[in-house]
Amino acid sequence: MNLLWLQGLTCSGNTQSFLCAENPSADEVLGMFEVLFCPFSSWEVDMEEVILKLLRRREELNVLILEGAVGGSDHRVCKRSFAEVVRELSRRADYVIALGNCAVFGNIPAKYDQEVKGLQYRFKQMGGVLGRDFRSRSGLPVINLSGCPAHPSWLSYVLLQILSQRKIELDELGRPKELYAYLTHHGCIRNEYFEWKVEAEELGKKEGCLFYYFGCKGPMTHSSCNRILWNGLSSKTRVGMPCVGCTEYDFPREGMLETRHLMGIPDELPLGVSKRGYILISGIAKTFAPERLKKRLMDEDSKETAQQD
Amino acid sequence: MKIQRKLLNRIEGEVELKLLWDSGRIKDAFVCAPNYRGFEKLLVGRPYLDAVVITPRICGICGHAHLMASVEAIEDAYRKAGFKVELSDKAQRIRKLTLTCEFLQNHLRWFYLYLMPDIIKLEPNLRELYEPLKGSVWTEALKASNLPVKVIALFGGQWPHTSYAVPGGVVCDPTGWELVQAEFLLRKLKEFFEERLLGMTFENYLSLKGEEYLEKLGGDMRVFCEVAIDHGLHEAGASYDRFLSGGNFLPGVTSGVLSENGKKFSFEVSKVSENEDFSFFSKRKEAYTWSKAARYEGLPYETGPLARQLMSGNEIIKNLYGKYGSSVLVRVLARLDEGAKLLKEALVLLSGIKLNEPSWIKPPLETKNFSGKGVGVIEASRGTLIHEIEINQGKIKSYNVITPTVWNLGPRDGKYLGVVERAVVGMASELKAEIVVRSFDVCSVCTSH
């Protein structure tokens, strides 16, 4: 199978993220494909020549990966509009993968420029550059791997599924269900604090939930960040950084490190939780929260002794 | 006169090189960054803490440096407005450690993944080792470059794109487990340096003196040097011979400005300006790039590892510079030597982390109503990075970013060519001109933001 990896308006973060892949690593995954062009491994071929060849000869294209958003009329490649080139290549591809939030939803560059789009979406608006009804030759719409950046294993998963011709089920935003049915919340090591409404009032501590004061979007963000860990060992919420919801269409929202409240209730509640339900449950949880969750897991003295030993 | 358009797009984003050839030599060169994303404008009107989430997304390669510049700019604004911002030694060490690790990742990936593919074009017999995806050393180097980013993940949750540093410190609360893991990872990285890059033990490498340096060098550094000298890369690539380094944040890295006659001055951020005569912002018909041109006292300066090492009194690099000037050879060696020294410093930083200190000390102010102005100057792996923020009633009023590549890859102004443009004028080989451009660590995603 051949593969073409193009970059639109991007920070190269998805490329850099993929280079961090393990089990399998980036070279192992791409080693299973005939790479026509890829920004981090092509050294002999010229990208524009590869594209022109594909366009002219109507050669078969199996997998097209786009990283980055598609710009407006100024955004050009091969002396043509980038959007046009992407549309033509997508029509000819068996599978089209939008890698990262910019390629999926337009993300940061789309917030600045009205003309900028993702492949099949512009934020939550269906359509994007390819149109609502786009299907690649395999019959699938664009396979959306949202995230800023996308986790390297998410791309490896899709590529390996394609290679072994296994079915990829997608959610309503075109994202593989096996990766995005989860919430960041699932597997977060602060979950017990969330359940009992023990809120972190300060940053820099391993105790407490970051949802109520620090804007953590873990309970409403579709991602497997706490199931398939980053760099093989960690995640933002595990170290104490609030989830900023970078896999969703509305990233980056305003005020990401704060939680807005109305009469003590967070403006946005965990996915599927009603206001009434939240008030009722959180009141009870708070009342019965175990004492052990209200103090530090380790006191400062024990840390000091541990270090001296 | 022949006009040649060349797209350079190896990881670092797209940059277009337009070369004007006359009688077999490059007569004029234009470095064009074709795409713009509008970060500075997007930030206006947002709560100012959003900057630490959004600005790292300017660059997937050195996003962590953007995070540090952003958080420093906000802390500077607090201080200038009269608030006391305290940072524990622990928080400072962790910030420096993770930034250092981003350098280590960058220097390794830059050398093996971006530069060596050009070197195998010069010496095809090296292909077996350094060919992308397939070469034995290439794949090993890729894995080694993942070791320092794991250290960032231990403290920051992930790499790329975390925002774990916030005004007042860091959000993580590590235990001995993180320290043990980080130390193990850095030691593994040290092994890679010794076995592959340096070809000798760290101790031996660090004891090398200026005179014997090139002869005694081993490993992949030696391979590179031999090819570079055989193909004249020790004589190619000089620009203005004016250097600048802004940040004092990293261990062993000093800020300063070095003029073409060898005089050193202290770096003052107030002397930095941006010229947009040839960038699309000016709307002039001569414009050819989305990058502005950064100038210091109105003059173009080179920034990056060579500048930093000259400023920091690195004897080996000073000696090489004396002999070969600011050539590709010296620029590459400055970066790799910096990598080796930073790895040593990373272990020192790590061993000094005192877990019982606080990670975050809440700054004494109400963020909603805060107004002020601040600037954060940091060294990113490819040079001086400046973030300037103006905050009004808790919202960003203006935000300005000057990236390292705006210094090096920025356009000309009315008087002077851009630094990279000047470095390739007069060259006779297209491939070598590309290598010269790459020796500055091209990162066009940063250049236009």
mmCIF file of C-alpha atoms in Angstrom, chain A residues 7-17 19-22 25-28 30-31 35 37-44 46-48 74-79 82 107-113 148-149 190 201-207 214 225 230-237 239-242 244 246 251-258 260 296 298 300-301 303-304 307, chain B residues 5-7 9-14 34-39 41-42 45-47 49-50 52-54 56-61 90 105 109 113-114 117-118 120-121 127 131-134 138-139 142-143 145-146 149-150 153-164 166 170-175 177 179 181 185 290 351 353-357 359-360 362 368 395 445:
data_model
loop_
_atom_site.group_PDB
_atom_site.id
_atom_site.type_symbol
_atom_site.label_atom_id
_atom_site.label_comp_id
_atom_site.label_asym_id
_atom_site.label_seq_id
_atom_site.Cartn_x
_atom_site.Cartn_y
_atom_site.Cartn_z
ATOM 1 C CA GLN A 7 1.076 19.270 5.597
ATOM 2 C CA GLY A 8 -1.290 22.233 5.428
ATOM 3 C CA LEU A 9 -1.270 25.121 7.891
ATOM 4 C CA THR A 10 0.502 23.375 10.712
ATOM 5 C CA CYS A 11 2.951 23.586 13.571
ATOM 6 C CA SER A 12 4.305 20.118 12.646
ATOM 7 C CA GLY A 13 3.150 18.967 16.073
ATOM 8 C CA ASN A 14 1.483 15.845 14.725
ATOM 9 C CA THR A 15 4.633 14.895 12.860
ATOM 10 C CA GLN A 16 6.669 15.446 16.001
ATOM 11 C CA SER A 17 4.127 13.528 18.024
ATOM 12 C CA LEU A 19 8.023 10.533 15.783
ATOM 13 C CA CYS A 20 7.544 9.736 19.493
ATOM 14 C CA ALA A 21 5.531 6.598 18.644
ATOM 15 C CA GLU A 22 6.444 3.363 20.371
ATOM 16 C CA SER A 25 7.699 3.114 16.295
ATOM 17 C CA ALA A 26 7.280 5.578 13.424
ATOM 18 C CA ASP A 27 9.827 3.806 11.214
ATOM 19 C CA GLU A 28 8.229 0.438 11.938
ATOM 20 C CA LEU A 30 5.806 3.522 7.855
ATOM 21 C CA GLY A 31 8.103 0.635 6.945
ATOM 22 C CA VAL A 35 5.888 6.065 1.297
ATOM 23 C CA PHE A 37 6.095 11.482 0.382
ATOM 24 C CA CYS A 38 6.335 12.135 4.101
ATOM 25 C CA PRO A 39 7.790 15.336 5.577
ATOM 26 C CA PHE A 40 10.102 13.588 8.004
ATOM 27 C CA SER A 41 11.441 10.779 5.883
ATOM 28 C CA SER A 42 11.475 11.882 2.249
ATOM 29 C CA TRP A 43 14.893 13.048 1.222
ATOM 30 C CA GLU A 44 15.315 12.095 -2.405
ATOM 31 C CA ASP A 46 10.432 16.499 -4.338
ATOM 32 C CA MET A 47 6.984 16.849 -2.791
ATOM 33 C CA GLU A 48 5.540 18.909 -5.621
ATOM 34 C CA ASP A 74 -3.514 32.211 -0.773
ATOM 35 C CA HIS A 75 -2.671 28.688 0.309
ATOM 36 C CA ARG A 76 -0.996 27.128 -2.680
ATOM 37 C CA VAL A 77 1.049 24.126 -3.723
ATOM 38 C CA CYS A 78 2.230 23.101 -7.208
ATOM 39 C CA LYS A 79 1.051 26.556 -8.374
ATOM 40 C CA PHE A 82 -4.002 23.697 -1.879
ATOM 41 C CA ASN A 107 -8.534 24.671 14.906
ATOM 42 C CA ILE A 108 -6.289 27.693 15.652
ATOM 43 C CA PRO A 109 -5.721 28.976 12.072
ATOM 44 C CA ALA A 110 -9.475 28.710 11.383
ATOM 45 C CA LYS A 111 -10.201 30.918 14.398
ATOM 46 C CA TYR A 112 -8.121 33.630 12.807
ATOM 47 C CA ASP A 113 -9.190 33.234 9.177
ATOM 48 C CA CYS A 148 -3.687 19.049 19.360
ATOM 49 C CA PRO A 149 -1.650 17.042 18.632
ATOM 50 C CA ARG A 190 -7.803 12.014 40.164
ATOM 51 C CA GLU A 201 -7.887 24.700 45.245
ATOM 52 C CA GLU A 202 -4.260 25.054 44.280
ATOM 53 C CA LEU A 203 -2.123 23.796 41.441
ATOM 54 C CA GLY A 204 1.077 21.860 41.973
ATOM 55 C CA LYS A 205 -0.421 19.199 44.250
ATOM 56 C CA LYS A 206 -1.204 15.626 43.377
ATOM 57 C CA GLU A 207 -4.467 15.703 45.320
ATOM 58 C CA PHE A 214 -9.099 25.061 36.936
ATOM 59 C CA CYS A 225 -5.247 10.169 26.768
ATOM 60 C CA TRP A 230 1.595 9.902 26.238
ATOM 61 C CA ASN A 231 5.235 9.164 25.552
ATOM 62 C CA GLY A 232 4.475 5.743 26.962
ATOM 63 C CA LEU A 233 4.081 6.923 30.530
ATOM 64 C CA SER A 234 2.085 10.029 31.320
ATOM 65 C CA SER A 235 -0.797 12.386 30.587
ATOM 66 C CA LYS A 236 -1.597 16.007 31.301
ATOM 67 C CA THR A 237 -4.150 15.301 34.006
ATOM 68 C CA VAL A 239 0.733 15.305 36.299
ATOM 69 C CA GLY A 240 -1.824 17.888 37.386
ATOM 70 C CA MET A 241 -2.501 19.860 34.257
ATOM 71 C CA PRO A 242 -6.157 20.497 33.475
ATOM 72 C CA VAL A 244 -7.905 21.731 27.743
ATOM 73 C CA CYS A 246 -7.912 19.673 22.501
ATOM 74 C CA PHE A 251 -10.641 24.001 20.875
ATOM 75 C CA PRO A 252 -9.177 26.460 21.786
ATOM 76 C CA ARG A 253 -12.041 27.922 23.802
ATOM 77 C CA GLU A 254 -11.696 31.128 25.784
ATOM 78 C CA GLY A 255 -10.569 30.847 29.372
ATOM 79 C CA MET A 256 -9.197 27.327 29.256
ATOM 80 C CA LEU A 257 -7.557 27.286 32.678
ATOM 81 C CA GLU A 258 -10.571 28.508 34.617
ATOM 82 C CA ARG A 260 -16.901 29.549 34.896
ATOM 83 C CA ARG A 296 -2.290 15.141 51.476
ATOM 84 C CA MET A 298 2.124 12.179 51.849
ATOM 85 C CA GLU A 300 6.157 17.127 53.374
ATOM 86 C CA ASP A 301 8.393 15.595 56.052
ATOM 87 C CA LYS A 303 9.166 13.397 51.223
ATOM 88 C CA GLU A 304 12.207 14.988 52.727
ATOM 89 C CA GLN A 307 15.029 11.993 49.573
ATOM 90 C CA ARG B 5 12.287 28.007 -6.793
ATOM 91 C CA LYS B 6 12.943 25.327 -4.240
ATOM 92 C CA LEU B 7 10.635 24.056 -1.516
ATOM 93 C CA ASN B 9 10.057 20.779 3.689
ATOM 94 C CA ARG B 10 11.800 18.298 5.886
ATOM 95 C CA ILE B 11 9.781 18.258 9.124
ATOM 96 C CA GLU B 12 10.285 21.897 9.840
ATOM 97 C CA GLY B 13 7.351 23.070 7.753
ATOM 98 C CA GLU B 14 7.552 24.621 4.362
ATOM 99 C CA PRO B 34 4.420 31.134 2.484
ATOM 100 C CA ASN B 35 1.829 30.409 5.185
ATOM 101 C CA TYR B 36 0.449 32.480 8.019
ATOM 102 C CA ARG B 37 -1.689 31.334 10.944
ATOM 103 C CA GLY B 38 -2.420 34.502 12.925
ATOM 104 C CA PHE B 39 -1.446 33.533 16.480
ATOM 105 C CA LYS B 41 -4.158 38.292 16.525
ATOM 106 C CA LEU B 42 -6.017 35.258 17.787
ATOM 107 C CA GLY B 45 -9.239 39.715 23.834
ATOM 108 C CA ARG B 46 -8.734 36.349 25.516
ATOM 109 C CA PRO B 47 -8.058 35.813 29.228
ATOM 110 C CA LEU B 49 -3.660 32.659 30.841
ATOM 111 C CA ASP B 50 -4.874 31.277 27.498
ATOM 112 C CA VAL B 52 0.237 29.464 27.881
ATOM 113 C CA VAL B 53 -2.117 27.039 26.122
ATOM 114 C CA ILE B 54 -2.141 28.660 22.700
ATOM 115 C CA PRO B 56 3.088 26.457 22.488
ATOM 116 C CA ARG B 57 1.023 25.507 19.422
ATOM 117 C CA ILE B 58 3.065 27.965 17.348
ATOM 118 C CA CYS B 59 5.630 25.215 16.964
ATOM 119 C CA GLY B 60 5.464 21.453 17.366
ATOM 120 C CA ILE B 61 9.241 21.227 17.613
ATOM 121 C CA LYS B 90 12.184 23.173 42.650
ATOM 122 C CA GLN B 105 15.376 16.172 21.471
ATOM 123 C CA ARG B 109 16.439 15.007 15.603
ATOM 124 C CA LEU B 113 16.704 13.417 10.807
ATOM 125 C CA TYR B 114 17.063 16.747 9.018
ATOM 126 C CA PRO B 117 19.911 13.066 4.707
ATOM 127 C CA ASP B 118 21.708 15.903 2.904
ATOM 128 C CA ILE B 120 24.228 11.096 2.381
ATOM 129 C CA LYS B 121 23.521 12.930 -0.831
ATOM 130 C CA ARG B 127 23.212 5.651 3.064
ATOM 131 C CA GLU B 131 18.891 6.780 5.359
ATOM 132 C CA PRO B 132 15.535 7.950 6.755
ATOM 133 C CA LEU B 133 13.294 5.141 8.077
ATOM 134 C CA LYS B 134 15.774 2.447 7.029
ATOM 135 C CA TRP B 138 18.708 6.823 11.821
ATOM 136 C CA THR B 139 16.273 4.502 13.587
ATOM 137 C CA LEU B 142 15.005 8.459 16.503
ATOM 138 C CA LYS B 143 14.543 6.205 19.520
ATOM 139 C CA SER B 145 15.472 11.387 20.701
ATOM 140 C CA ASN B 146 12.411 10.009 22.468
ATOM 141 C CA VAL B 149 10.834 13.924 25.711
ATOM 142 C CA LYS B 150 9.812 11.190 28.101
ATOM 143 C CA ALA B 153 6.251 13.901 29.938
ATOM 144 C CA LEU B 154 7.145 12.804 33.473
ATOM 145 C CA PHE B 155 6.879 16.391 34.711
ATOM 146 C CA GLY B 156 4.650 17.983 32.071
ATOM 147 C CA GLY B 157 2.323 15.133 31.119
ATOM 148 C CA GLN B 158 3.235 14.938 27.457
ATOM 149 C CA TRP B 159 5.383 16.233 24.654
ATOM 150 C CA PRO B 160 4.600 17.919 22.316
ATOM 151 C CA HIS B 161 2.167 20.575 23.549
ATOM 152 C CA THR B 162 1.737 20.774 27.257
ATOM 153 C CA SER B 163 1.076 23.902 29.307
ATOM 154 C CA TYR B 164 2.309 22.615 32.609
ATOM 155 C CA VAL B 166 1.911 28.502 34.916
ATOM 156 C CA VAL B 170 4.649 24.254 37.674
ATOM 157 C CA VAL B 171 1.520 22.139 38.086
ATOM 158 C CA CYS B 172 3.204 18.795 38.723
ATOM 159 C CA ASP B 173 3.925 17.354 42.124
ATOM 160 C CA PRO B 174 6.574 14.734 41.405
ATOM 161 C CA THR B 175 7.694 11.989 43.727
ATOM 162 C CA TRP B 177 9.394 7.766 41.117
ATOM 163 C CA LEU B 179 13.132 11.410 39.598
ATOM 164 C CA GLN B 181 12.675 7.415 35.901
ATOM 165 C CA LEU B 185 16.176 7.986 30.820
ATOM 166 C CA TRP B 290 4.947 36.217 6.003
ATOM 167 C CA SER B 351 19.810 15.788 41.171
ATOM 168 C CA ILE B 353 15.334 18.910 42.861
ATOM 169 C CA LYS B 354 14.053 19.034 46.418
ATOM 170 C CA LEU B 355 10.691 17.298 46.482
ATOM 171 C CA ASN B 356 9.487 18.886 49.695
ATOM 172 C CA GLU B 357 9.480 22.383 48.226
ATOM 173 C CA SER B 359 5.686 23.317 43.009
ATOM 174 C CA TRP B 360 3.405 26.318 42.730
ATOM 175 C CA LYS B 362 0.044 31.273 44.048
ATOM 176 C CA LYS B 368 -9.576 39.088 36.495
ATOM 177 C CA LYS B 395 -7.590 40.257 28.906
ATOM 178 C CA VAL B 445 6.345 26.969 11.150
#
